Amino acid sequence: MYCFTGVTNRELCEQAIQATTDENTANYVWTYWLETAPKWAMYARQHSPFLLQVTTTNTCEAWHRKLKSGAGLSKGQLASHGIYGMILNIMDAANDVDNRAAAAKSHFRN
């Protein structure tokens, strides 16, 4: 459900509840969609342009890929180094992200 207002979100949830023939499904929609909508719905992000910029998990996935590649891991491999090595890997990945952000900032609207 992609709604820009809380009213539209509520209306769609109520339509879904009315359309169900099963009481368990109606309770599920009520509990996990209608009552929790302010935590996840698009309309809850309208107050902040920063929250509207990213609506996917691509940033999180990129960070995870960066950490795994920095550790030299491929899909399905387990890490063989200790906590210290992983901390160094996280610090290196964070520095790379900061450097890329600084470079992007310097080229923004120039």
GROMACS .gro file of N, CA and C in nm:
model
  330
    1MET      N    1   0.084  -0.118   0.000
    1MET     CA    2   0.000   0.000   0.000
    1MET      C    3   0.088   0.124   0.000
    2TYR      N    4   0.077   0.197  -0.105
    2TYR     CA    5   0.157   0.318  -0.121
    2TYR      C    6   0.063   0.437  -0.113
    3CYS      N    7   0.054   0.497   0.003
    3CYS     CA    8  -0.040   0.609   0.026
    3CYS      C    9   0.038   0.731   0.073
    4PHE      N   10  -0.007   0.847   0.028
    4PHE     CA   11   0.057   0.970   0.071
    4PHE      C   12  -0.011   1.033   0.190
    5THR      N   13  -0.127   0.983   0.231
    5THR     CA   14  -0.195   1.039   0.347
    5THR      C   15  -0.238   0.928   0.440
    6GLY      N   16  -0.246   0.962   0.567
    6GLY     CA   17  -0.292   0.866   0.666
    6GLY      C   18  -0.437   0.826   0.645
    7VAL      N   19  -0.518   0.920   0.596
    7VAL     CA   20  -0.660   0.893   0.573
    7VAL      C   21  -0.676   0.786   0.465
    8THR      N   22  -0.602   0.800   0.356
    8THR     CA   23  -0.609   0.702   0.248
    8THR      C   24  -0.561   0.566   0.295
    9ASN      N   25  -0.456   0.565   0.373
    9ASN     CA   26  -0.404   0.439   0.428
    9ASN      C   27  -0.510   0.372   0.514
   10ARG      N   28  -0.574   0.448   0.601
   10ARG     CA   29  -0.679   0.394   0.688
   10ARG      C   30  -0.795   0.339   0.605
   11GLU      N   31  -0.835   0.413   0.502
   11GLU     CA   32  -0.946   0.369   0.417
   11GLU      C   33  -0.913   0.237   0.348
   12LEU      N   34  -0.792   0.224   0.296
   12LEU     CA   35  -0.753   0.100   0.229
   12LEU      C   36  -0.747  -0.017   0.326
   13CYS      N   37  -0.698   0.007   0.446
   13CYS     CA   38  -0.695  -0.099   0.548
   13CYS      C   39  -0.837  -0.141   0.585
   14GLU      N   40  -0.926  -0.044   0.601
   14GLU     CA   41  -1.064  -0.077   0.636
   14GLU      C   42  -1.133  -0.151   0.522
   15GLN      N   43  -1.103  -0.115   0.397
   15GLN     CA   44  -1.158  -0.189   0.283
   15GLN      C   45  -1.108  -0.333   0.283
   16ALA      N   46  -0.981  -0.352   0.315
   16ALA     CA   47  -0.926  -0.487   0.321
   16ALA      C   48  -0.992  -0.568   0.431
   17ILE      N   49  -1.018  -0.506   0.544
   17ILE     CA   50  -1.083  -0.576   0.655
   17ILE      C   51  -1.225  -0.614   0.616
   18GLN      N   52  -1.297  -0.525   0.550
   18GLN     CA   53  -1.434  -0.553   0.509
   18GLN      C   54  -1.439  -0.660   0.399
   19ALA      N   55  -1.337  -0.667   0.317
   19ALA     CA   56  -1.335  -0.762   0.206
   19ALA      C   57  -1.303  -0.904   0.250
   20THR      N   58  -1.247  -0.920   0.368
   20THR     CA   59  -1.210  -1.054   0.413
   20THR      C   60  -1.332  -1.129   0.463
   21THR      N   61  -1.329  -1.260   0.443
   21THR     CA   62  -1.436  -1.345   0.494
   21THR      C   63  -1.390  -1.419   0.619
   22ASP      N   64  -1.263  -1.412   0.646
   22ASP     CA   65  -1.203  -1.483   0.759
   22ASP      C   66  -1.173  -1.385   0.872
   23GLU      N   67  -1.216  -1.416   0.991
   23GLU     CA   68  -1.193  -1.329   1.107
   23GLU      C   69  -1.044  -1.317   1.141
   24ASN      N   70  -0.970  -1.426   1.123
   24ASN     CA   71  -0.826  -1.422   1.152
   24ASN      C   72  -0.753  -1.325   1.058
   25THR      N   73  -0.791  -1.325   0.932
   25THR     CA   74  -0.730  -1.233   0.836
   25THR      C   75  -0.764  -1.089   0.870
   26ALA      N   76  -0.889  -1.066   0.907
   26ALA     CA   77  -0.930  -0.930   0.945
   26ALA      C   78  -0.852  -0.883   1.067
   27ASN      N   79  -0.834  -0.970   1.166
   27ASN     CA   80  -0.756  -0.935   1.285
   27ASN      C   81  -0.610  -0.908   1.249
   28TYR      N   82  -0.556  -0.986   1.155
   28TYR     CA   83  -0.418  -0.967   1.112
   28TYR      C   84  -0.401  -0.830   1.047
   29VAL      N   85  -0.492  -0.797   0.955
   29VAL     CA   86  -0.484  -0.666   0.888
   29VAL      C   87  -0.496  -0.555   0.991
   30TRP      N   88  -0.587  -0.570   1.084
   30TRP     CA   89  -0.606  -0.467   1.188
   30TRP      C   90  -0.480  -0.450   1.272
   31THR      N   91  -0.425  -0.562   1.318
   31THR     CA   92  -0.311  -0.558   1.410
   31THR      C   93  -0.181  -0.516   1.341
   32TYR      N   94  -0.150  -0.576   1.226
   32TYR     CA   95  -0.018  -0.556   1.166
   32TYR      C   96  -0.015  -0.451   1.056
   33TRP      N   97  -0.130  -0.407   1.006
   33TRP     CA   98  -0.130  -0.303   0.904
   33TRP      C   99  -0.184  -0.172   0.959
   34LEU      N  100  -0.302  -0.178   1.011
   34LEU     CA  101  -0.369  -0.054   1.052
   34LEU      C  102  -0.305   0.008   1.175
   35GLU      N  103  -0.280  -0.073   1.277
   35GLU     CA  104  -0.226  -0.018   1.402
   35GLU      C  105  -0.079   0.020   1.392
   36THR      N  106  -0.004  -0.041   1.302
   36THR     CA  107   0.139  -0.013   1.293
   36THR      C  108   0.175   0.077   1.175
   37ALA      N  109   0.076   0.126   1.102
   37ALA     CA  110   0.102   0.207   0.982
   37ALA      C  111   0.192   0.328   1.007
   38PRO      N  112   0.179   0.400   1.119
   38PRO     CA  113   0.269   0.515   1.139
   38PRO      C  114   0.417   0.477   1.145
   39LYS      N  115   0.447   0.350   1.169
   39LYS     CA  116   0.587   0.307   1.177
   39LYS      C  117   0.646   0.276   1.041
   40TRP      N  118   0.562   0.241   0.944
   40TRP     CA  119   0.617   0.196   0.816
   40TRP      C  120   0.558   0.264   0.693
   41ALA      N  121   0.443   0.324   0.703
   41ALA     CA  122   0.374   0.375   0.585
   41ALA      C  123   0.443   0.498   0.527
   42MET      N  124   0.427   0.517   0.398
   42MET     CA  125   0.491   0.628   0.329
   42MET      C  126   0.444   0.763   0.384
   43TYR      N  127   0.318   0.773   0.423
   43TYR     CA  128   0.269   0.903   0.471
   43TYR      C  129   0.340   0.946   0.599
   44ALA      N  130   0.395   0.852   0.673
   44ALA     CA  131   0.466   0.886   0.796
   44ALA      C  132   0.599   0.955   0.766
   45ARG      N  133   0.644   0.948   0.642
   45ARG     CA  134   0.771   1.009   0.602
   45ARG      C  135   0.753   1.148   0.542
   46GLN      N  136   0.632   1.192   0.522
   46GLN     CA  137   0.606   1.315   0.448
   46GLN      C  138   0.663   1.440   0.516
   47HIS      N  139   0.686   1.436   0.645
   47HIS     CA  140   0.732   1.555   0.715
   47HIS      C  141   0.881   1.583   0.693
   48SER      N  142   0.954   1.486   0.639
   48SER     CA  143   1.098   1.503   0.626
   48SER      C  144   1.145   1.467   0.485
   49PRO      N  145   1.207   1.561   0.415
   49PRO     CA  146   1.257   1.528   0.281
   49PRO      C  147   1.369   1.425   0.285
   50PHE      N  148   1.439   1.414   0.396
   50PHE     CA  149   1.546   1.314   0.406
   50PHE      C  150   1.490   1.173   0.410
   51LEU      N  151   1.376   1.155   0.477
   51LEU     CA  152   1.315   1.023   0.482
   51LEU      C  153   1.252   0.984   0.349
   52LEU      N  154   1.212   1.082   0.270
   52LEU     CA  155   1.152   1.053   0.141
   52LEU      C  156   1.255   1.014   0.036
   53GLN      N  157   1.380   1.047   0.057
   53GLN     CA  158   1.482   1.020  -0.044
   53GLN      C  159   1.508   0.872  -0.063
   54VAL      N  160   1.503   0.794   0.041
   54VAL     CA  161   1.536   0.653   0.033
   54VAL      C  162   1.416   0.571   0.077
   55THR      N  163   1.357   0.499  -0.017
   55THR     CA  164   1.242   0.416   0.017
   55THR      C  165   1.272   0.268   0.000
   56THR      N  166   1.399   0.235  -0.023
   56THR     CA  167   1.438   0.095  -0.040
   56THR      C  168   1.546   0.060   0.061
   57THR      N  169   1.586  -0.065   0.061
   57THR     CA  170   1.694  -0.110   0.149
   57THR      C  171   1.827  -0.117   0.075
   58ASN      N  172   1.837  -0.053  -0.040
   58ASN     CA  173   1.959  -0.060  -0.120
   58ASN      C  174   2.082  -0.011  -0.044
   59THR      N  175   2.066   0.094   0.034
   59THR     CA  176   2.178   0.148   0.110
   59THR      C  177   2.228   0.046   0.212
   60CYS      N  178   2.136  -0.018   0.279
   60CYS     CA  179   2.172  -0.120   0.378
   60CYS      C  180   2.240  -0.239   0.309
   61GLU      N  181   2.185  -0.280   0.195
   61GLU     CA  182   2.245  -0.392   0.122
   61GLU      C  183   2.385  -0.356   0.072
   62ALA      N  184   2.405  -0.233   0.029
   62ALA     CA  185   2.537  -0.190  -0.018
   62ALA      C  186   2.638  -0.192   0.097
   63TRP      N  187   2.595  -0.147   0.215
   63TRP     CA  188   2.683  -0.149   0.332
   63TRP      C  189   2.720  -0.293   0.368
   64HIS      N  190   2.624  -0.383   0.364
   64HIS     CA  191   2.650  -0.523   0.396
   64HIS      C  192   2.747  -0.583   0.294
   65ARG      N  193   2.728  -0.553   0.167
   65ARG     CA  194   2.818  -0.603   0.063
   65ARG      C  195   2.960  -0.548   0.084
   66LYS      N  196   2.969  -0.420   0.124
   66LYS     CA  197   3.099  -0.358   0.149
   66LYS      C  198   3.171  -0.429   0.263
   67LEU      N  199   3.098  -0.459   0.370
   67LEU     CA  200   3.159  -0.528   0.483
   67LEU      C  201   3.207  -0.668   0.444
   68LYS      N  202   3.124  -0.740   0.370
   68LYS     CA  203   3.162  -0.875   0.330
   68LYS      C  204   3.280  -0.874   0.234
   69SER      N  205   3.281  -0.781   0.139
   69SER     CA  206   3.392  -0.778   0.044
   69SER      C  207   3.521  -0.733   0.113
   70GLY      N  208   3.510  -0.644   0.212
   70GLY     CA  209   3.628  -0.601   0.287
   70GLY      C  210   3.688  -0.713   0.368
   71ALA      N  211   3.603  -0.806   0.409
   71ALA     CA  212   3.651  -0.921   0.485
   71ALA      C  213   3.697  -1.033   0.393
   72GLY      N  214   3.681  -1.013   0.262
   72GLY     CA  215   3.723  -1.115   0.167
   72GLY      C  216   3.630  -1.234   0.161
   73LEU      N  217   3.503  -1.211   0.193
   73LEU     CA  218   3.407  -1.321   0.197
   73LEU      C  219   3.321  -1.323   0.071
   74SER      N  220   3.292  -1.443   0.025
   74SER     CA  221   3.196  -1.462  -0.082
   74SER      C  222   3.068  -1.515  -0.022
   75LYS      N  223   2.964  -1.527  -0.104
   75LYS     CA  224   2.835  -1.575  -0.054
   75LYS      C  225   2.851  -1.715   0.004
   76GLY      N  226   2.803  -1.733   0.125
   76GLY     CA  227   2.806  -1.863   0.190
   76GLY      C  228   2.930  -1.891   0.273
   77GLN      N  229   3.031  -1.807   0.265
   77GLN     CA  230   3.153  -1.828   0.343
   77GLN      C  231   3.137  -1.772   0.483
   78LEU      N  232   3.206  -1.833   0.576
   78LEU     CA  233   3.207  -1.784   0.714
   78LEU      C  234   3.338  -1.712   0.742
   79ALA      N  235   3.331  -1.612   0.827
   79ALA     CA  236   3.451  -1.536   0.863
   79ALA      C  237   3.543  -1.622   0.948
   80SER      N  238   3.673  -1.613   0.921
   80SER     CA  239   3.768  -1.692   0.998
   80SER      C  240   3.855  -1.606   1.089
   81HIS      N  241   3.832  -1.475   1.091
   81HIS     CA  242   3.913  -1.387   1.174
   81HIS      C  243   3.834  -1.345   1.297
   82GLY      N  244   3.903  -1.283   1.391
   82GLY     CA  245   3.842  -1.246   1.517
   82GLY      C  246   3.773  -1.112   1.515
   83ILE      N  247   3.733  -1.069   1.633
   83ILE     CA  248   3.659  -0.944   1.648
   83ILE      C  249   3.745  -0.824   1.611
   84TYR      N  250   3.872  -0.828   1.641
   84TYR     CA  251   3.959  -0.715   1.608
   84TYR      C  252   3.967  -0.694   1.457
   85GLY      N  253   3.984  -0.802   1.384
   85GLY     CA  254   3.988  -0.791   1.238
   85GLY      C  255   3.858  -0.738   1.182
   86MET      N  256   3.747  -0.779   1.240
   86MET     CA  257   3.618  -0.730   1.191
   86MET      C  258   3.600  -0.582   1.223
   87ILE      N  259   3.647  -0.538   1.339
   87ILE     CA  260   3.639  -0.395   1.373
   87ILE      C  261   3.721  -0.313   1.275
   88LEU      N  262   3.841  -0.360   1.240
   88LEU     CA  263   3.922  -0.290   1.140
   88LEU      C  264   3.851  -0.285   1.005
   89ASN      N  265   3.786  -0.395   0.969
   89ASN     CA  266   3.710  -0.401   0.845
   89ASN      C  267   3.597  -0.299   0.845
   90ILE      N  268   3.525  -0.287   0.956
   90ILE     CA  269   3.415  -0.191   0.968
   90ILE      C  270   3.468  -0.048   0.958
   91MET      N  271   3.581  -0.023   1.025
   91MET     CA  272   3.639   0.112   1.019
   91MET      C  273   3.683   0.147   0.877
   92ASP      N  274   3.743   0.052   0.806
   92ASP     CA  275   3.783   0.077   0.667
   92ASP      C  276   3.662   0.104   0.579
   93ALA      N  277   3.557   0.025   0.597
   93ALA     CA  278   3.436   0.043   0.517
   93ALA      C  279   3.372   0.178   0.547
   94ALA      N  280   3.371   0.218   0.673
   94ALA     CA  281   3.313   0.348   0.711
   94ALA      C  282   3.394   0.463   0.650
   95ASN      N  283   3.526   0.450   0.651
   95ASN     CA  284   3.611   0.553   0.588
   95ASN      C  285   3.586   0.563   0.438
   96ASP      N  286   3.569   0.447   0.373
   96ASP     CA  287   3.539   0.449   0.230
   96ASP      C  288   3.406   0.520   0.202
   97VAL      N  289   3.305   0.490   0.282
   97VAL     CA  290   3.174   0.554   0.265
   97VAL      C  291   3.185   0.704   0.288
   98ASP      N  292   3.258   0.744   0.393
   98ASP     CA  293   3.276   0.887   0.420
   98ASP      C  294   3.348   0.957   0.305
   99ASN      N  295   3.450   0.893   0.250
   99ASN     CA  296   3.524   0.952   0.138
   99ASN      C  297   3.435   0.967   0.015
  100ARG      N  298   3.353   0.865  -0.013
  100ARG     CA  299   3.261   0.874  -0.127
  100ARG      C  300   3.158   0.984  -0.105
  101ALA      N  301   3.110   0.999   0.018
  101ALA     CA  302   3.012   1.105   0.049
  101ALA      C  303   3.075   1.242   0.032
  102ALA      N  304   3.199   1.258   0.076
  102ALA     CA  305   3.267   1.387   0.061
  102ALA      C  306   3.288   1.420  -0.086
  103ALA      N  307   3.324   1.320  -0.166
  103ALA     CA  308   3.342   1.343  -0.309
  103ALA      C  309   3.210   1.379  -0.376
  104ALA      N  310   3.103   1.311  -0.339
  104ALA     CA  311   2.971   1.341  -0.396
  104ALA      C  312   2.926   1.480  -0.355
  105LYS      N  313   2.956   1.519  -0.232
  105LYS     CA  314   2.918   1.652  -0.184
  105LYS      C  315   2.990   1.761  -0.263
  106SER      N  316   3.116   1.738  -0.294
  106SER     CA  317   3.192   1.840  -0.367
  106SER      C  318   3.143   1.856  -0.511
  107HIS      N  319   3.081   1.752  -0.567
  107HIS     CA  320   3.032   1.759  -0.705
  107HIS      C  321   2.884   1.794  -0.712
  108PHE      N  322   2.818   1.807  -0.600
  108PHE     CA  323   2.673   1.832  -0.598
  108PHE      C  324   2.642   1.974  -0.643
  109ARG      N  325   2.565   1.985  -0.749
  109ARG     CA  326   2.518   2.113  -0.805
  109ARG      C  327   2.631   2.210  -0.834
  110ASN      N  328   2.736   2.160  -0.893
  110ASN     CA  329   2.847   2.247  -0.935
  110ASN      C  330   2.840   2.275  -1.082
   0.00000   0.00000   0.00000
